[in-house]
Structure formats: C-alpha cells, structure tokens
Amino acid sequence: MRFTILGSGSGGNCAYLETDDTRLLIDAGFSAKQIRQRLASIERSPETLHGILLTHEHSDHIQGLAVLCARLQIPIYCNRLTQDATEHALGARFDCRIFQTGGAFDLGDVHVETFSVPHDAQDPVGFLLRTAAGNIGFLTDLGHATRLVLERVRPANVLVLETNHDEHLLQEDTKRPWSVKQRILSRHGHLSNDAAAAVAEQVMSAELRQLYLGHLSRDCNRPELAHRAVATRVQQIGATHVRVETTSQEHRSPTFEL
Ligand SMILES: [Zn+2]
Ligand SMILES: [Zn+2]
C-alpha cells in the first residue's frame, strides 16, 4: 500500500492511495492541473484512477472534479446529498456511485467504511480505508469528535487528522467577521489544534504508526503550533511509536508505504 497526501489545507485537499489492484483519490480539492502535476511528481497520472472518494461538497474538496471527470469519466463515490450539492455547485453531472452514510463497500481490493461527521455540509463523512497492508483513517472537517467517529477510526494504522486552527490566532484574526469565527468554532465547524490533540489521545492504539496533521488554516494556524500541540500530547501518553507529520496545501507529502 502506498499513500501520498497530494496536499491538505483549508484551501485544498487531495490524497492518493494505491494498492496492488486499486488507485484512488480521496477528495479532489485542487485544480485538475495541480492534481495532475502532483500525481506526476510520484510518476502517476489521473488516467489510471479507479475512482474518487468524496467526503463532502465544500470547494476545498471538489474544485478539480469538473475538469478531471469531464475528460476521464472517473467514477465518483459519495452519498446522495453530496452528489446533489456537488453537481449544483459545479454545474455539472457526474458518474456517481452512491453509498449510504455509515455503510461500507469494496472498491477493488480496498474496503471502504464510511461514517457521519458533524460539519456544516449536506451529509459529510469520514472514511476508514482497509487494505491488506493496513488501514487509513480520514478525519477532517468536523466540529467535534463524536463517540462514533472515535470508534470508527481507532483501527487506523495511518490517520489524517484535522488541525484546522490555533484558537488564539483565530480569536485575534482581523480578516474574519465574528460570524465566520463562530462557524469555525462551532460543533459543526473545524477541529482546533488542541481538540485534535484530544482526539489523538482518544484514538491512540499500538497499531497507529503515522499521524498526519491536515486541513491547516492558512491565516489561523502555523505548522509548528499544530505539531507542538499534537506531538506533545502523543509524547505525554507515551506513544513514542507514532510519527506526527504536518501536511501542506502548497506541496505534497512524502509517500508512506506499508
Ligand atoms: Zn475542508
Ligand atoms: Zn468542509
């Protein structure tokens, strides 16, 4: 199994997973050109993709879909409400394979488990992708971690966890009106660095090896703040077997192999 975060931040999210039989994107929140360039940097191309999994319809998760799918007809895996909202937002129709939120399905040799997350979209989900080599959890875009969410990602060997903002930087930010700050901070907004640290502690297991910190706000966070908040907590609980790594919107992460 080879896993590469092509980019992650509040302005764009896209990851690539490859197993023996299956090649997938998880979200497509960069331009098609960017996605193509970043795939090329790991010697891959959109032409060989078997599908694109969508967490929800916000533009930082779907921006590249229209151009990518218009030419290549890559099937999209999402729930019905996300399909409707995505097609409406992009003014295009897609070849969608619909799953029920909370359900599971096989995509080639990847077993995809889906679960609901509290976020201000139509029907947002997280994923646990089970492969023969190990499990990858996706937990971004959520205002708080429910007991269900914690249970569903606990089998992960690799976890992508949202560290959206530093609470002080968000409070002091002068660009965002009060109402937007309230939305971000709400139970259906985004996880702060400290909230993510608490999630990391609650889902910790002997099997977790890699923790990616994702979806950082450009204005209201810094990679070193996110890393310090989570890595300190991981150290405090003695989980020295887990590697904590921040991700970037500007460039892809090194490929992780299991
Ligand atoms: Zn997002
Ligand atoms: Zn979102």
Short mmCIF file of C-alpha atoms and ligand atoms in Angstrom, two decimals:
data_model
loop_
_atom_site.label_atom_id
_atom_site.label_comp_id
_atom_site.label_asym_id
_atom_site.label_seq_id
_atom_site.Cartn_x
_atom_site.Cartn_y
_atom_site.Cartn_z
CA MET A 1 0.00 0.00 0.00
CA ARG A 2 1.32 3.41 -0.95
CA PHE A 3 -0.31 6.55 0.37
CA THR A 4 0.50 10.14 -0.60
CA ILE A 5 -1.17 13.31 0.61
CA LEU A 6 -1.05 15.44 -2.53
CA GLY A 7 -1.93 18.49 -0.45
CA SER A 8 -4.02 19.44 2.55
CA GLY A 9 -5.15 22.78 3.95
CA SER A 10 -8.25 24.93 4.28
CA GLY A 11 -7.86 25.91 0.61
CA GLY A 12 -7.45 22.43 -0.92
CA ASN A 13 -7.42 18.74 -0.04
CA CYS A 14 -6.50 15.68 -2.09
CA ALA A 15 -4.83 12.36 -1.26
CA TYR A 16 -3.79 9.38 -3.36
CA LEU A 17 -3.97 5.72 -2.31
CA GLU A 18 -2.55 2.84 -4.28
CA THR A 19 -2.79 -0.88 -3.57
CA ASP A 20 -1.97 -3.89 -5.76
CA ASP A 21 -5.26 -3.53 -7.67
CA THR A 22 -6.67 -0.11 -6.92
CA ARG A 23 -5.78 3.54 -7.40
CA LEU A 24 -7.92 6.18 -5.72
CA LEU A 25 -8.13 9.82 -4.89
CA ILE A 26 -9.71 10.92 -1.64
CA ASP A 27 -11.24 14.33 -2.45
CA ALA A 28 -10.17 16.49 -5.40
CA GLY A 29 -9.83 19.94 -3.88
CA PHE A 30 -7.16 21.36 -6.19
CA SER A 31 -7.40 22.31 -9.84
CA ALA A 32 -7.19 19.37 -12.22
CA LYS A 33 -3.87 20.76 -13.43
CA GLN A 34 -2.45 20.82 -9.90
CA ILE A 35 -3.68 17.29 -9.21
CA ARG A 36 -2.10 16.09 -12.45
CA GLN A 37 1.21 17.78 -11.63
CA ARG A 38 1.33 16.40 -8.12
CA LEU A 39 0.48 12.88 -9.32
CA ALA A 40 3.21 13.24 -11.95
CA SER A 41 5.69 14.01 -9.16
CA ILE A 42 5.12 10.43 -7.92
CA GLU A 43 5.06 9.09 -11.50
CA ARG A 44 1.31 8.58 -11.63
CA SER A 45 -1.46 10.12 -13.72
CA PRO A 46 -5.23 10.65 -13.41
CA GLU A 47 -5.79 8.32 -16.39
CA THR A 48 -5.18 5.23 -14.23
CA LEU A 49 -7.51 6.18 -11.36
CA HIS A 50 -10.31 3.75 -10.47
CA GLY A 51 -12.33 6.28 -8.52
CA ILE A 52 -12.55 9.42 -6.42
CA LEU A 53 -14.00 9.27 -2.91
CA LEU A 54 -15.71 12.45 -1.71
CA THR A 55 -16.04 13.46 1.94
CA HIS A 56 -18.36 16.44 1.24
CA GLU A 57 -19.14 19.21 -1.24
CA HIS A 58 -17.09 22.15 0.08
CA SER A 59 -14.94 23.67 -2.65
CA ASP A 60 -11.65 22.80 -0.95
CA HIS A 61 -12.62 19.13 -1.56
CA ILE A 62 -14.17 19.22 -5.04
CA GLN A 63 -12.51 22.03 -7.04
CA GLY A 64 -10.78 19.76 -9.55
CA LEU A 65 -13.67 17.38 -10.23
CA ALA A 66 -15.32 19.03 -13.21
CA VAL A 67 -12.20 19.18 -15.34
CA LEU A 68 -10.79 15.84 -14.16
CA CYS A 69 -14.01 13.94 -14.73
CA ALA A 70 -15.21 15.66 -17.90
CA ARG A 71 -12.39 14.09 -19.90
CA LEU A 72 -11.65 10.93 -17.99
CA GLN A 73 -15.06 9.78 -16.71
CA ILE A 74 -13.65 8.66 -13.39
CA PRO A 75 -16.40 7.30 -11.15
CA ILE A 76 -17.10 9.32 -8.01
CA TYR A 77 -18.06 7.59 -4.77
CA CYS A 78 -20.24 9.72 -2.50
CA ASN A 79 -23.60 9.83 -0.77
CA ARG A 80 -26.72 11.19 -2.49
CA LEU A 81 -26.81 14.59 -0.77
CA THR A 82 -23.13 15.18 -1.54
CA GLN A 83 -23.77 14.28 -5.18
CA ASP A 84 -26.65 16.77 -5.41
CA ALA A 85 -24.69 19.55 -3.71
CA THR A 86 -21.54 18.91 -5.77
CA GLU A 87 -23.39 18.85 -9.09
CA HIS A 88 -25.21 22.02 -8.11
CA ALA A 89 -22.01 23.79 -7.02
CA LEU A 90 -20.04 22.85 -10.14
CA GLY A 91 -22.93 22.98 -12.61
CA ALA A 92 -22.05 19.54 -13.98
CA ARG A 93 -23.30 15.95 -13.85
CA PHE A 94 -21.02 13.17 -12.66
CA ASP A 95 -20.91 9.40 -12.81
CA CYS A 96 -21.62 8.85 -9.10
CA ARG A 97 -21.69 5.51 -7.31
CA ILE A 98 -23.85 6.20 -4.28
CA PHE A 99 -23.13 4.84 -0.82
CA GLN A 100 -25.25 5.17 2.31
CA THR A 101 -23.57 7.17 5.05
CA GLY A 102 -22.49 4.69 7.70
CA GLY A 103 -22.25 1.88 5.18
CA ALA A 104 -19.27 0.07 3.67
CA PHE A 105 -18.36 -1.16 0.19
CA ASP A 106 -15.46 -2.60 -1.76
CA LEU A 107 -13.62 -0.59 -4.36
CA GLY A 108 -11.27 -3.10 -5.95
CA ASP A 109 -9.21 -4.52 -3.10
CA VAL A 110 -9.92 -1.56 -0.80
CA HIS A 111 -12.73 -1.94 1.73
CA VAL A 112 -14.24 1.50 2.32
CA GLU A 113 -16.04 2.19 5.60
CA THR A 114 -17.96 5.46 5.87
CA PHE A 115 -19.22 7.35 8.89
CA SER A 116 -21.00 10.62 9.55
CA VAL A 117 -19.04 13.62 10.89
CA PRO A 118 -20.50 16.81 12.43
CA HIS A 119 -19.71 19.56 9.90
CA ASP A 120 -21.71 22.26 8.13
CA ALA A 121 -22.18 20.42 4.83
CA GLN A 122 -25.14 18.38 3.49
CA ASP A 123 -24.01 14.91 4.59
CA PRO A 124 -20.27 15.00 5.38
CA VAL A 125 -18.39 11.75 6.04
CA GLY A 126 -15.09 10.40 7.22
CA PHE A 127 -13.52 7.20 5.89
CA LEU A 128 -11.65 4.20 7.12
CA LEU A 129 -9.97 2.52 4.14
CA ARG A 130 -8.99 -1.06 4.87
CA THR A 131 -6.30 -2.61 2.70
CA ALA A 132 -4.40 -5.89 3.02
CA ALA A 133 -1.38 -3.95 4.28
CA GLY A 134 -3.13 -1.67 6.76
CA ASN A 135 -5.90 0.85 7.44
CA ILE A 136 -6.04 4.56 6.68
CA GLY A 137 -8.42 6.86 8.53
CA PHE A 138 -9.65 10.24 7.26
CA LEU A 139 -10.91 12.65 9.86
CA THR A 140 -11.01 16.22 8.61
CA ASP A 141 -13.76 18.84 8.53
CA LEU A 142 -15.54 18.16 11.80
CA GLY A 143 -16.56 20.47 14.61
CA HIS A 144 -16.11 17.86 17.31
CA ALA A 145 -15.32 14.18 17.56
CA THR A 146 -18.36 12.09 18.43
CA ARG A 147 -18.03 8.72 20.11
CA LEU A 148 -18.97 7.11 16.77
CA VAL A 149 -16.16 8.90 14.95
CA LEU A 150 -13.57 7.87 17.56
CA GLU A 151 -14.68 4.25 17.37
CA ARG A 152 -14.62 4.14 13.59
CA VAL A 153 -11.07 5.48 13.14
CA ARG A 154 -9.49 3.59 16.03
CA PRO A 155 -8.33 0.66 13.78
CA ALA A 156 -6.25 3.08 11.68
CA ASN A 157 -2.54 2.48 11.13
CA VAL A 158 -2.35 5.82 9.35
CA LEU A 159 -4.64 8.68 10.36
CA VAL A 160 -5.22 12.01 8.63
CA LEU A 161 -6.47 14.29 11.41
CA GLU A 162 -7.66 17.86 11.10
CA THR A 163 -5.71 20.52 12.98
CA ASN A 164 -7.54 23.48 11.46
CA HIS A 165 -6.70 26.40 13.71
CA ASP A 166 -4.94 27.66 16.76
CA GLU A 167 -7.66 29.11 18.98
CA HIS A 168 -5.65 32.25 19.86
CA LEU A 169 -4.74 33.01 16.25
CA LEU A 170 -8.38 32.57 15.24
CA GLN A 171 -9.60 34.90 18.01
CA GLU A 172 -7.03 37.54 17.06
CA ASP A 173 -7.62 37.27 13.31
CA THR A 174 -8.85 40.57 11.90
CA LYS A 175 -9.88 39.34 8.41
CA ARG A 176 -12.73 37.13 9.54
CA PRO A 177 -16.02 38.59 10.80
CA TRP A 178 -17.33 37.38 14.12
CA SER A 179 -19.98 35.21 12.44
CA VAL A 180 -17.37 33.28 10.45
CA LYS A 181 -15.26 32.71 13.56
CA GLN A 182 -18.35 31.38 15.33
CA ARG A 183 -18.98 28.99 12.44
CA ILE A 184 -15.43 27.66 12.53
CA LEU A 185 -15.52 27.24 16.31
CA SER A 186 -18.98 25.66 16.38
CA ARG A 187 -19.83 22.00 16.95
CA HIS A 188 -20.24 21.74 13.16
CA GLY A 189 -17.10 23.68 12.22
CA HIS A 190 -13.48 22.59 12.42
CA LEU A 191 -11.14 20.98 14.95
CA SER A 192 -8.58 23.21 16.66
CA ASN A 193 -5.05 22.03 17.38
CA ASP A 194 -5.97 21.31 20.99
CA ALA A 195 -9.16 19.47 20.03
CA ALA A 196 -7.12 17.35 17.60
CA ALA A 197 -4.62 16.56 20.36
CA ALA A 198 -7.51 15.26 22.47
CA VAL A 199 -8.72 13.13 19.54
CA ALA A 200 -5.22 11.73 19.02
CA GLU A 201 -5.15 10.69 22.67
CA GLN A 202 -8.59 9.08 22.49
CA VAL A 203 -7.92 7.02 19.35
CA MET A 204 -4.37 6.03 20.29
CA SER A 205 -3.51 2.37 19.75
CA ALA A 206 -0.47 0.14 19.42
CA GLU A 207 -1.34 -0.16 15.71
CA LEU A 208 -1.27 3.55 14.87
CA ARG A 209 2.01 4.41 13.18
CA GLN A 210 1.56 7.64 11.29
CA LEU A 211 -0.47 10.70 12.20
CA TYR A 212 -0.82 13.34 9.50
CA LEU A 213 -2.00 16.75 10.66
CA GLY A 214 -4.20 18.15 7.90
CA HIS A 215 -6.50 20.96 6.82
CA LEU A 216 -4.47 23.76 8.44
CA SER A 217 -5.91 27.23 8.07
CA ARG A 218 -3.51 29.50 6.24
CA ASP A 219 -4.22 32.54 8.44
CA CYS A 220 -5.18 30.99 11.74
CA ASN A 221 -2.57 28.29 12.20
CA ARG A 222 1.12 27.51 11.83
CA PRO A 223 2.55 24.04 11.17
CA GLU A 224 4.79 24.31 14.24
CA LEU A 225 1.83 25.15 16.51
CA ALA A 226 -0.23 22.22 15.21
CA HIS A 227 2.73 19.88 15.51
CA ARG A 228 3.62 21.02 19.01
CA ALA A 229 0.04 20.65 20.29
CA VAL A 230 -0.39 17.11 19.00
CA ALA A 231 3.17 15.77 19.36
CA THR A 232 3.34 16.98 22.98
CA ARG A 233 0.15 15.11 23.83
CA VAL A 234 1.31 11.99 21.99
CA GLN A 235 4.56 12.09 23.97
CA GLN A 236 2.78 12.68 27.26
CA ILE A 237 0.82 9.47 26.85
CA GLY A 238 3.98 7.56 25.90
CA ALA A 239 3.00 6.81 22.31
CA THR A 240 6.58 7.03 21.06
CA HIS A 241 5.81 4.57 18.23
CA VAL A 242 3.69 7.18 16.38
CA ARG A 243 5.18 9.62 13.90
CA VAL A 244 3.46 13.01 13.75
CA GLU A 245 3.81 14.92 10.48
CA THR A 246 2.19 18.16 9.31
CA THR A 247 0.88 18.45 5.75
CA SER A 248 0.82 21.43 3.40
CA GLN A 249 -1.52 22.88 0.86
CA GLU A 250 1.42 24.04 -1.28
CA HIS A 251 3.16 20.72 -1.83
CA ARG A 252 2.65 17.00 -1.44
CA SER A 253 3.89 14.90 1.46
CA PRO A 254 6.42 12.11 1.05
CA THR A 255 4.79 8.78 0.12
CA PHE A 256 4.07 6.46 3.05
CA GLU A 257 4.41 2.74 2.37
CA LEU A 258 3.05 -0.21 4.30
ZN ZN B 1 -12.42 21.42 4.05
ZN ZN B 2 -15.73 21.45 4.81
#
